[in-house]
Coordinates of C-alpha atoms and ligand atoms in Angstrom, one line a residue:
M1 CA -57.2 -66.2 15.1
K2 CA -57.3 -65.9 18.8
I3 CA -56.5 -62.7 20.6
L4 CA -54.7 -63.6 23.9
N5 CA -54.7 -61.2 26.8
H6 CA -51.8 -60.5 29.1
F7 CA -49.5 -62.7 27.1
S8 CA -45.9 -63.4 28.2
L9 CA -43.3 -62.4 25.6
K10 CA -40.4 -64.2 27.4
N11 CA -40.2 -66.7 24.6
F12 CA -40.7 -64.1 21.9
N13 CA -37.6 -62.0 22.6
T14 CA -34.0 -63.3 22.4
F15 CA -33.0 -61.3 25.5
G16 CA -35.4 -63.6 27.4
I17 CA -36.9 -60.7 29.3
E18 CA -40.1 -61.3 31.1
A19 CA -42.6 -58.8 29.9
N20 CA -46.3 -59.0 28.8
A21 CA -48.2 -57.9 25.8
K22 CA -51.6 -56.4 26.8
E23 CA -53.0 -58.4 23.8
F24 CA -51.3 -60.8 21.4
V25 CA -52.2 -62.3 18.1
A26 CA -50.3 -64.3 15.5
V27 CA -51.3 -63.8 11.9
H28 CA -50.6 -66.3 9.1
S29 CA -51.9 -64.6 6.0
I30 CA -52.4 -61.1 4.6
A31 CA -56.2 -61.6 4.9
E32 CA -55.8 -62.4 8.6
L33 CA -53.5 -59.4 9.1
K34 CA -56.0 -57.0 7.3
S35 CA -58.9 -58.4 9.3
V36 CA -57.1 -57.8 12.7
L37 CA -56.2 -54.3 11.7
E38 CA -59.7 -53.6 10.5
D39 CA -61.3 -55.0 13.7
H40 CA -58.9 -53.2 16.0
K41 CA -58.6 -49.8 14.3
A42 CA -58.5 -47.7 17.4
K43 CA -56.0 -49.8 19.3
K44 CA -52.3 -49.1 19.6
K45 CA -50.3 -51.8 17.7
F46 CA -46.9 -53.3 17.9
I47 CA -45.4 -55.5 15.2
L48 CA -43.3 -58.5 16.3
G49 CA -41.1 -60.6 14.1
G50 CA -38.5 -63.0 15.8
G51 CA -37.9 -60.6 18.7
S52 CA -34.1 -60.6 18.1
N53 CA -33.6 -56.9 17.9
M54 CA -35.5 -55.5 20.8
L55 CA -35.0 -54.8 24.5
L56 CA -38.3 -54.9 26.4
T57 CA -38.0 -52.5 29.3
K58 CA -41.7 -52.7 30.2
D59 CA -44.9 -54.5 29.3
I60 CA -46.2 -53.6 25.8
D61 CA -49.5 -51.7 26.3
A62 CA -50.7 -52.5 22.8
L63 CA -52.0 -55.2 20.6
V64 CA -48.9 -57.1 19.6
I65 CA -49.2 -58.6 16.1
H66 CA -46.8 -61.5 15.5
I67 CA -46.1 -61.7 11.7
D68 CA -46.1 -65.4 10.9
L69 CA -46.6 -65.4 7.1
K70 CA -44.9 -68.3 5.5
G71 CA -43.8 -69.3 2.0
K72 CA -41.0 -68.7 -0.5
K73 CA -40.9 -69.0 -4.3
I74 CA -39.0 -68.0 -7.4
V75 CA -40.8 -65.2 -9.1
K76 CA -38.6 -64.6 -12.1
E77 CA -35.2 -65.8 -13.6
N78 CA -32.9 -65.5 -16.5
D79 CA -29.6 -67.2 -17.2
D80 CA -27.7 -65.2 -14.6
F81 CA -30.1 -64.2 -11.9
V82 CA -33.1 -65.4 -10.0
W83 CA -35.6 -63.3 -8.1
V84 CA -36.8 -65.1 -5.0
E85 CA -39.7 -63.9 -2.9
S86 CA -40.0 -64.9 0.8
Q87 CA -42.9 -64.1 3.1
A88 CA -42.1 -62.0 6.1
G89 CA -42.5 -64.7 8.8
E90 CA -39.9 -67.1 7.3
N91 CA -36.9 -67.6 9.6
W92 CA -34.0 -65.7 8.0
H93 CA -31.3 -68.3 8.5
E94 CA -33.5 -71.2 7.2
F95 CA -34.2 -69.0 4.1
V96 CA -30.5 -68.3 3.6
I97 CA -29.7 -72.1 3.7
W98 CA -32.6 -72.8 1.3
T99 CA -31.1 -70.2 -1.2
I100 CA -27.6 -71.8 -0.8
E101 CA -29.0 -75.3 -1.3
N102 CA -30.5 -74.1 -4.6
D103 CA -27.1 -72.6 -5.5
F104 CA -28.4 -69.0 -5.4
G105 CA -25.7 -66.6 -4.3
G106 CA -25.7 -63.4 -2.4
L107 CA -26.9 -64.1 1.2
E108 CA -24.3 -66.6 2.4
N109 CA -22.3 -64.0 4.4
M110 CA -25.4 -63.3 6.4
S111 CA -25.9 -66.9 7.6
L112 CA -27.1 -67.4 11.2
I113 CA -28.4 -63.9 11.8
P114 CA -31.5 -64.5 14.0
G115 CA -34.9 -63.1 13.2
N116 CA -37.4 -63.2 10.3
V117 CA -37.1 -62.3 6.7
G118 CA -39.7 -59.5 6.9
T119 CA -37.6 -57.6 9.4
T120 CA -34.4 -57.7 7.4
P121 CA -35.1 -54.4 5.5
V122 CA -36.0 -52.5 8.7
Q123 CA -32.4 -52.1 9.9
N124 CA -30.7 -53.2 6.6
I125 CA -29.1 -56.2 8.3
G126 CA -25.5 -57.0 7.5
A127 CA -22.6 -59.1 8.4
Y128 CA -19.1 -59.8 7.0
G129 CA -19.0 -57.0 4.5
V130 CA -22.5 -57.7 3.0
E131 CA -25.8 -56.0 3.7
I132 CA -29.4 -56.8 2.7
K133 CA -29.4 -53.7 0.4
D134 CA -26.9 -55.5 -1.9
T135 CA -29.4 -58.1 -3.0
L136 CA -32.9 -56.7 -2.0
D137 CA -34.9 -56.1 -5.1
S138 CA -38.1 -54.8 -3.4
C139 CA -40.4 -55.5 -0.5
S140 CA -44.2 -55.4 -0.1
A141 CA -45.8 -53.7 2.8
L142 CA -49.2 -53.1 4.2
K143 CA -50.0 -49.5 5.4
I144 CA -51.5 -49.9 8.8
D145 CA -54.0 -47.0 8.7
C146 CA -55.6 -47.5 5.2
L147 CA -54.8 -51.3 4.6
E148 CA -53.3 -50.5 1.2
M149 CA -50.4 -52.6 -0.1
R150 CA -47.3 -50.8 -1.4
T151 CA -44.1 -52.0 -3.1
F152 CA -40.9 -50.4 -2.0
T153 CA -38.0 -50.6 -4.5
N154 CA -34.5 -50.9 -3.2
A155 CA -33.9 -47.2 -3.8
E156 CA -37.2 -46.3 -2.0
C157 CA -36.0 -48.2 1.1
H158 CA -33.4 -45.4 1.7
F159 CA -30.9 -47.9 3.1
G160 CA -28.0 -46.8 5.2
Y161 CA -25.8 -48.4 7.9
R162 CA -28.4 -50.2 10.0
E163 CA -31.0 -47.8 8.7
S164 CA -33.9 -47.7 6.3
I165 CA -37.1 -45.7 5.6
F166 CA -38.9 -48.1 8.0
K167 CA -36.9 -46.8 11.0
N168 CA -37.2 -43.2 9.9
E169 CA -39.7 -41.5 7.4
V170 CA -42.4 -44.2 7.6
K171 CA -41.6 -45.6 11.1
E172 CA -44.4 -47.7 12.5
Q173 CA -46.6 -46.9 9.4
Y174 CA -46.1 -50.1 7.4
I175 CA -45.9 -53.9 8.0
I176 CA -43.5 -55.6 5.6
T177 CA -45.3 -58.7 4.3
S178 CA -42.7 -60.1 1.9
V179 CA -39.3 -59.4 0.4
V180 CA -37.8 -60.1 -3.1
F181 CA -34.1 -60.8 -3.4
K182 CA -32.1 -60.8 -6.7
L183 CA -29.6 -63.6 -6.4
T184 CA -26.9 -64.9 -8.7
K185 CA -27.4 -68.3 -10.5
R186 CA -23.8 -68.4 -11.7
N187 CA -20.6 -66.3 -11.5
H188 CA -21.3 -65.9 -7.8
K189 CA -19.6 -62.9 -6.2
I190 CA -17.8 -64.7 -3.3
S191 CA -16.9 -62.1 -0.7
I192 CA -14.4 -63.4 1.8
S193 CA -12.1 -60.4 2.5
Y194 CA -14.0 -59.3 5.6
G195 CA -13.2 -60.5 9.1
D196 CA -11.8 -64.0 9.6
I197 CA -13.6 -65.7 6.7
S198 CA -10.6 -66.4 4.5
A199 CA -8.6 -67.6 7.6
E200 CA -11.5 -70.0 8.4
L201 CA -11.6 -71.2 4.8
D202 CA -7.9 -71.9 4.8
K203 CA -8.5 -74.2 7.8
L204 CA -11.0 -76.0 5.6
N205 CA -8.5 -76.1 2.8
S206 CA -11.0 -74.5 0.5
K207 CA -9.1 -72.7 -2.3
T208 CA -12.2 -72.0 -4.5
P209 CA -14.9 -71.7 -1.9
S210 CA -18.5 -72.5 -2.8
L211 CA -21.5 -70.7 -1.3
I212 CA -21.9 -73.5 1.3
D213 CA -18.2 -73.2 2.2
V214 CA -18.6 -69.5 2.9
S215 CA -21.8 -70.1 4.9
N216 CA -20.1 -72.8 7.0
A217 CA -17.1 -70.5 7.7
V218 CA -19.4 -67.7 8.8
I219 CA -21.4 -70.1 11.0
T220 CA -18.3 -71.4 12.6
I221 CA -17.0 -67.9 13.3
R222 CA -20.3 -66.6 14.6
Q223 CA -20.7 -69.7 16.9
S224 CA -17.2 -69.1 18.4
K225 CA -17.8 -65.4 19.0
L226 CA -21.4 -64.7 19.7
P227 CA -23.4 -66.1 22.6
D228 CA -26.3 -68.3 21.6
P229 CA -29.5 -66.5 22.8
K230 CA -31.0 -69.9 23.8
V231 CA -28.2 -70.2 26.3
L232 CA -27.5 -66.6 27.3
G233 CA -30.1 -64.0 26.4
N234 CA -28.9 -61.3 24.1
S235 CA -29.8 -59.2 21.1
G236 CA -26.5 -59.4 19.1
S237 CA -24.6 -56.1 18.8
F238 CA -26.3 -53.7 21.2
F239 CA -24.7 -50.6 19.8
K240 CA -24.0 -49.3 16.3
N241 CA -20.4 -48.6 15.3
P242 CA -20.1 -44.8 15.6
I243 CA -19.4 -42.8 12.4
V244 CA -17.4 -39.6 13.1
L245 CA -16.1 -36.8 10.9
K246 CA -12.5 -37.3 9.9
S247 CA -11.6 -33.9 11.3
D248 CA -13.0 -34.9 14.7
F249 CA -11.4 -38.3 14.5
E250 CA -8.0 -36.9 13.9
K251 CA -8.2 -35.0 17.2
I252 CA -9.3 -38.1 19.1
H253 CA -6.8 -40.3 17.4
K254 CA -3.9 -38.1 18.5
E255 CA -4.9 -38.8 22.1
F256 CA -5.7 -42.5 21.5
P257 CA -3.2 -43.6 18.8
N258 CA -4.2 -47.3 19.2
M259 CA -7.8 -46.6 18.3
K260 CA -9.1 -49.0 15.6
Y261 CA -11.0 -47.4 12.7
Y262 CA -12.1 -47.8 9.1
E263 CA -12.3 -44.9 6.6
I264 CA -15.7 -45.2 5.0
S265 CA -15.6 -42.0 2.8
A266 CA -13.4 -39.0 2.2
T267 CA -14.9 -37.3 5.2
E268 CA -16.0 -40.0 7.6
V269 CA -14.4 -42.7 9.8
K270 CA -16.2 -45.7 11.4
I271 CA -14.9 -46.7 14.9
P272 CA -15.7 -50.2 16.2
A273 CA -18.0 -49.7 19.3
G274 CA -16.7 -53.0 20.7
W275 CA -13.2 -51.6 20.9
L276 CA -14.4 -48.4 22.7
I277 CA -16.4 -50.5 25.2
E278 CA -13.4 -52.8 25.8
Q279 CA -11.1 -49.8 26.3
A280 CA -13.6 -48.3 28.7
G281 CA -13.2 -51.5 30.8
F282 CA -16.7 -53.0 30.4
K283 CA -15.8 -56.2 28.5
G284 CA -16.9 -59.2 30.7
K285 CA -18.3 -56.9 33.4
R286 CA -21.3 -58.1 35.3
F287 CA -23.9 -55.8 37.0
G288 CA -26.3 -58.2 38.9
N289 CA -28.2 -60.1 36.3
A290 CA -27.1 -58.0 33.4
G291 CA -23.7 -57.5 31.8
V292 CA -21.3 -57.3 28.9
H293 CA -20.3 -60.6 27.3
I294 CA -16.9 -61.9 28.2
N295 CA -15.7 -62.4 24.6
Q296 CA -17.7 -59.8 22.7
A297 CA -17.9 -56.3 24.3
L298 CA -20.6 -55.2 21.8
V299 CA -23.1 -57.8 23.2
L300 CA -25.0 -57.1 26.4
V301 CA -26.4 -60.2 28.0
N302 CA -29.0 -61.4 30.4
Y303 CA -27.4 -63.7 32.9
G304 CA -30.9 -64.9 33.9
N305 CA -33.9 -63.0 35.2
A306 CA -32.5 -59.5 34.3
T307 CA -35.2 -56.9 33.7
G308 CA -35.1 -54.9 30.6
Q309 CA -34.5 -51.8 32.8
E310 CA -31.3 -53.4 34.3
I311 CA -29.9 -54.0 30.8
L312 CA -30.9 -50.5 29.8
N313 CA -29.1 -49.1 32.8
V314 CA -25.9 -51.0 31.8
S315 CA -26.2 -49.6 28.3
K316 CA -26.6 -46.0 29.6
E317 CA -23.5 -46.4 31.9
I318 CA -21.5 -47.6 28.9
Q319 CA -22.7 -44.7 26.7
K320 CA -21.9 -42.2 29.5
T321 CA -18.4 -43.6 30.2
I322 CA -17.5 -43.7 26.5
F323 CA -18.6 -40.1 25.9
K324 CA -16.6 -39.0 28.9
K325 CA -13.4 -40.9 27.8
F326 CA -13.5 -40.4 24.1
G327 CA -16.1 -37.6 23.4
I328 CA -18.0 -40.1 21.2
Q329 CA -21.7 -40.7 21.5
I330 CA -22.6 -44.4 20.8
E331 CA -26.2 -45.2 19.8
A332 CA -28.2 -48.3 20.4
E333 CA -28.7 -50.6 17.4
V334 CA -31.3 -52.5 19.4
N335 CA -34.9 -51.1 19.5
I336 CA -35.6 -50.1 23.1
I337 CA -39.3 -50.7 23.9
Ligands
FAD1 C1 -27.1 -63.4 18.5 C2 -27.6 -62.3 17.6 C3 -26.8 -61.9 16.5 C4 -27.2 -60.9 15.6 N1 -26.4 -60.6 14.6 C5 -26.7 -59.6 13.7 C6 -25.9 -59.3 12.6 O1 -24.8 -59.9 12.4 N2 -26.3 -58.3 11.8 C7 -27.5 -57.6 12.0 O2 -27.8 -56.7 11.2 N3 -28.3 -57.9 13.0 C8 -27.9 -58.9 13.9 N4 -28.8 -59.2 14.9 C9 -30.0 -58.4 15.1 C10 -31.3 -59.1 14.6 O3 -31.1 -60.5 14.4 C11 -31.7 -58.5 13.3 O4 -31.9 -57.1 13.4 C12 -33.1 -59.1 12.8 O5 -33.3 -58.6 11.4 C13 -34.2 -58.8 13.6 O6 -35.3 -59.5 13.2 P1 -36.6 -59.9 14.1 O7 -37.6 -60.6 13.2 O8 -36.1 -60.7 15.2 O9 -37.0 -58.5 14.5 P2 -37.9 -58.0 15.8 O10 -36.9 -57.9 17.0 O11 -39.1 -58.8 16.0 O12 -38.3 -56.5 15.4 C14 -37.3 -55.5 15.3 C15 -38.1 -54.2 14.9 O13 -38.7 -54.3 13.6 C16 -40.1 -54.1 13.7 N5 -40.7 -55.2 12.8 C17 -40.7 -56.5 13.0 N6 -41.3 -57.2 12.0 C18 -41.7 -56.2 11.1 C19 -42.4 -56.2 9.9 N7 -42.8 -57.3 9.3 N8 -42.6 -55.0 9.3 C20 -42.3 -53.8 9.8 N9 -41.6 -53.8 11.0 C21 -41.3 -54.9 11.7 C22 -40.4 -54.4 15.2 O14 -41.6 -53.6 15.6 C23 -39.2 -53.8 15.9 O15 -39.2 -52.4 16.0 C24 -28.4 -60.2 15.8 C25 -29.2 -60.6 16.9 C26 -28.8 -61.6 17.8 C27 -29.7 -62.1 18.9

């Protein structure tokens, strides 16, 4: 294990921002991870997965530990379910495809989300009506200060919309090393009511879609809507969809009757942040090297050589304008570093 100094993170963040780590090390086993933590107790640390949910606004003045633990296996099964464990450094999409190839159901709607398996619990990733909390059985994590392993059950992860205990109560205290998913072996719960999945399946003439059909439909939709970070740097949805109280929403809705919304409980309404950004006139707008994607208002992009600060400035301008126009505060989903 070699500690590299002044290491460029340009290829380790999907925004493609040029920023350096003061020190960088990739770890391939829990033993290596423990040894790095033991040997560098006093240093500030930063944990890096696939770099697809972060905006680097400056160099990272810390020891960046890239989690590269590999491996996946079945840990338990019965006639209906299988429990599969993946190490944190596995690529998420490759893992999803592996589960589908084995006819294990539950993750197909989350095909093609970038990043690593170990990071999926951090923001409870989700797409097309399904979230990681629906199938996550437990995850194992190493406590950074005492090097003790702990298992977090699904309930202990305190999952919410793009939230978990790892972004809140125990933020930066644990490194997730592996995740166990409980997946179906038969009677798969195919979920195609969200977004354009059923329309896409109709095009494929798929009346009783299989896991691979759903995955292919999701991949096709995502490729048509979202920019490929390898071509245009981005971090997916930059903002969370704001959740407002129904009583507040009713007042705003009177003024903006075309506003899109989803009732998520008896008292709360979720508003698509992309719609707000589009209405505020930012869709497709470019500010120097940074901007808002032409087809997807929720995605901020690096047109080439943007600094993290430039992208952050665009995000702040959007937040300010939306608050002024709608009285709604939108929050970043991306981790601003
Ligand atoms: C084109 C595109 C589309 C996207 N679409 C979606 C989507 O549909 N749904 C969705 O939910 N997200 C989406 N995302 C966001 C992103 O892919 C996910 O949040 C992903 O889980 C991030 O994983 P990562 O390994 O790249 O995390 P990183 O960016 O490396 O890390 C994110 C945060 O987690 C911390 N972290 C990393 N690894 C660990 C670990 N092992 N233990 C503890 N903390 C850790 C980091 O310190 C950082 O704070 C998209 C991103 C892109 C670029």
